[in-house]
């Protein structure tokens, strides 16, 4: 008999499988032998929140209803095993291995029509019967029916499961203040909260409980926050946390953060590295109050109103904001969304010698007024790997286009390039840029008219895994066939999207099917080929009754 591997080696192997999200392999390991079951299950449930069945978000148009049902069944089994383990109804204590609990995913499951119609009775049988909570709904006709009380179910499950998840690091969902206060003493390893509604933080006991029981807490995300005096309440929560512990703050919508919240963040000036905030006309002038936060490495600022041009209306705030960002010497990723002053704010940062930018995104700027910004991109050519540009291209002259093309061609460390710029680049411009950027892994480009000539430089991008050709195109069957033949091992799994094929030169459905098969056989890739439609012409124009 061959000698068994030591337990520590088995744990290392399963940990590697978990890091690579190899759920099928871990399941097979768990079934193979008792010695492998514990390390396999430990690592499988540790990363269960990354499972491909989680969320069951497959397109029902593309999948048969029976396939959708099968996926939801697997999804429900995952959650049932977790919950059952918390009430000691499973062979192994799965919930003890869990690092992340996403109650949003559980809510989505409970509200899924396939679950409510065909799975819920089986889900809530046996030891899970105690969680089957319903409301009686009366229709206008007077007819009554029972419906799952999702909020009550999730709260009841959370109450039980959090008593058996000592390694829990992340909690996500639509959580109440009472739940957070009650659960915090049980989850001493908690690092991150992802809240649907930030109003759960209004109770001062929430921050106090986290302060006392969760010394590793360092990350907060809030999707939205509805209510009055939000800035003051948010600031009180931030101030009540242990000083210099918060590392990441992410607000996905306007949560009312303003002057008080920005000042409160100064209590975390030494640790705050990742700041994603939504601002409004009211809070935009207070950005300089973040000046104390200079340890930042990633910044994303979204202006939900998008009406203020700072350099024209409040130049002092504009200059102070630049000084704050320039003082963040470790800043390497920055994104401005719907912020009209973005290009002007970016330019001095790009010229700052101490800053080495790796990722830059801007979606609302006027290109004809941004020559200096385009020229400044070259100063980050040794570090910049991700660039996404989107803005107003009206009024650009040839010199404006040439300056941008020349700058882009010098960014030879680029791995992701997204040029969402309408009706500006000719094919020769794109060829000039692409032929110089040999490291590209992802490419999104628009163009006035794209032909087979563009496919030649694209085919030489040996690391390319995703390409979107979004301009009006006249690609031929032979040109695309030749492109596919030139792909190599570095293009494995490539996704090719042609979004605006010109109707007059359209490749027929049979040829598209042939191209899809060739691409899959060659590098396991996929092809999406979409006809361009003139937005000024009705889809039904010319159709007879």
PDB file of N, CA and C in Angstrom, residues 11 15 19 40-50 94 97-100 167:
ATOM      1  N   UNK A  11      -3.767  19.587   3.289  1.00  0.00           N
ATOM      2  CA  UNK A  11      -4.356  20.914   3.510  1.00  0.00           C
ATOM      3  C   UNK A  11      -3.779  21.935   2.531  1.00  0.00           C
ATOM      4  N   UNK A  15      -5.926  23.841  -0.185  1.00  0.00           N
ATOM      5  CA  UNK A  15      -5.918  25.304  -0.115  1.00  0.00           C
ATOM      6  C   UNK A  15      -5.619  25.905  -1.489  1.00  0.00           C
ATOM      7  N   UNK A  19      -7.946  28.376  -3.651  1.00  0.00           N
ATOM      8  CA  UNK A  19      -7.485  29.670  -4.177  1.00  0.00           C
ATOM      9  C   UNK A  19      -7.779  29.789  -5.663  1.00  0.00           C
ATOM     10  N   UNK A  40     -10.586  19.231   2.199  1.00  0.00           N
ATOM     11  CA  UNK A  40     -11.327  19.610   0.994  1.00  0.00           C
ATOM     12  C   UNK A  40     -12.549  20.448   1.342  1.00  0.00           C
ATOM     13  N   UNK A  41     -13.321  19.977   2.325  1.00  0.00           N
ATOM     14  CA  UNK A  41     -14.529  20.709   2.712  1.00  0.00           C
ATOM     15  C   UNK A  41     -14.191  22.041   3.372  1.00  0.00           C
ATOM     16  N   UNK A  42     -13.121  22.045   4.152  1.00  0.00           N
ATOM     17  CA  UNK A  42     -12.704  23.299   4.789  1.00  0.00           C
ATOM     18  C   UNK A  42     -12.457  24.370   3.753  1.00  0.00           C
ATOM     19  N   UNK A  43     -11.719  24.039   2.726  1.00  0.00           N
ATOM     20  CA  UNK A  43     -11.368  25.035   1.711  1.00  0.00           C
ATOM     21  C   UNK A  43     -12.513  25.306   0.744  1.00  0.00           C
ATOM     22  N   UNK A  44     -13.391  24.328   0.526  1.00  0.00           N
ATOM     23  CA  UNK A  44     -14.531  24.549  -0.354  1.00  0.00           C
ATOM     24  C   UNK A  44     -15.505  25.549   0.265  1.00  0.00           C
ATOM     25  N   UNK A  45     -15.788  25.403   1.541  1.00  0.00           N
ATOM     26  CA  UNK A  45     -16.730  26.323   2.190  1.00  0.00           C
ATOM     27  C   UNK A  45     -16.069  27.656   2.557  1.00  0.00           C
ATOM     28  N   UNK A  46     -14.779  27.635   2.684  1.00  0.00           N
ATOM     29  CA  UNK A  46     -14.065  28.883   2.958  1.00  0.00           C
ATOM     30  C   UNK A  46     -14.245  29.867   1.805  1.00  0.00           C
ATOM     31  N   UNK A  47     -14.369  29.335   0.583  1.00  0.00           N
ATOM     32  CA  UNK A  47     -14.535  30.207  -0.588  1.00  0.00           C
ATOM     33  C   UNK A  47     -15.882  29.963  -1.261  1.00  0.00           C
ATOM     34  N   UNK A  48     -16.866  29.485  -0.503  1.00  0.00           N
ATOM     35  CA  UNK A  48     -18.166  29.166  -1.096  1.00  0.00           C
ATOM     36  C   UNK A  48     -18.812  30.381  -1.753  1.00  0.00           C
ATOM     37  N   UNK A  49     -18.505  31.594  -1.238  1.00  0.00           N
ATOM     38  CA  UNK A  49     -19.108  32.821  -1.762  1.00  0.00           C
ATOM     39  C   UNK A  49     -18.599  33.154  -3.165  1.00  0.00           C
ATOM     40  N   UNK A  50     -17.606  32.412  -3.648  1.00  0.00           N
ATOM     41  CA  UNK A  50     -17.108  32.614  -5.008  1.00  0.00           C
ATOM     42  C   UNK A  50     -17.597  31.513  -5.956  1.00  0.00           C
ATOM     43  N   UNK A  94     -19.841  22.569   8.401  1.00  0.00           N
ATOM     44  CA  UNK A  94     -19.469  23.431   7.273  1.00  0.00           C
ATOM     45  C   UNK A  94     -19.386  24.910   7.653  1.00  0.00           C
ATOM     46  N   UNK A  97     -16.174  26.676   8.743  1.00  0.00           N
ATOM     47  CA  UNK A  97     -15.093  26.956   7.800  1.00  0.00           C
ATOM     48  C   UNK A  97     -15.286  28.289   7.073  1.00  0.00           C
ATOM     49  N   UNK A  98     -16.460  28.878   7.200  1.00  0.00           N
ATOM     50  CA  UNK A  98     -16.847  30.011   6.358  1.00  0.00           C
ATOM     51  C   UNK A  98     -16.104  31.289   6.756  1.00  0.00           C
ATOM     52  N   UNK A  99     -15.653  32.008   5.734  1.00  0.00           N
ATOM     53  CA  UNK A  99     -15.002  33.313   5.935  1.00  0.00           C
ATOM     54  C   UNK A  99     -15.931  34.471   5.538  1.00  0.00           C
ATOM     55  N   UNK A 100     -16.905  34.208   4.657  1.00  0.00           N
ATOM     56  CA  UNK A 100     -17.779  35.274   4.169  1.00  0.00           C
ATOM     57  C   UNK A 100     -19.220  34.782   4.116  1.00  0.00           C
ATOM     58  N   UNK A 167     -14.731  31.993  12.288  1.00  0.00           N
ATOM     59  CA  UNK A 167     -13.716  32.534  11.386  1.00  0.00           C
ATOM     60  C   UNK A 167     -14.275  33.581  10.424  1.00  0.00           C
TER      61      UNK A 167
END
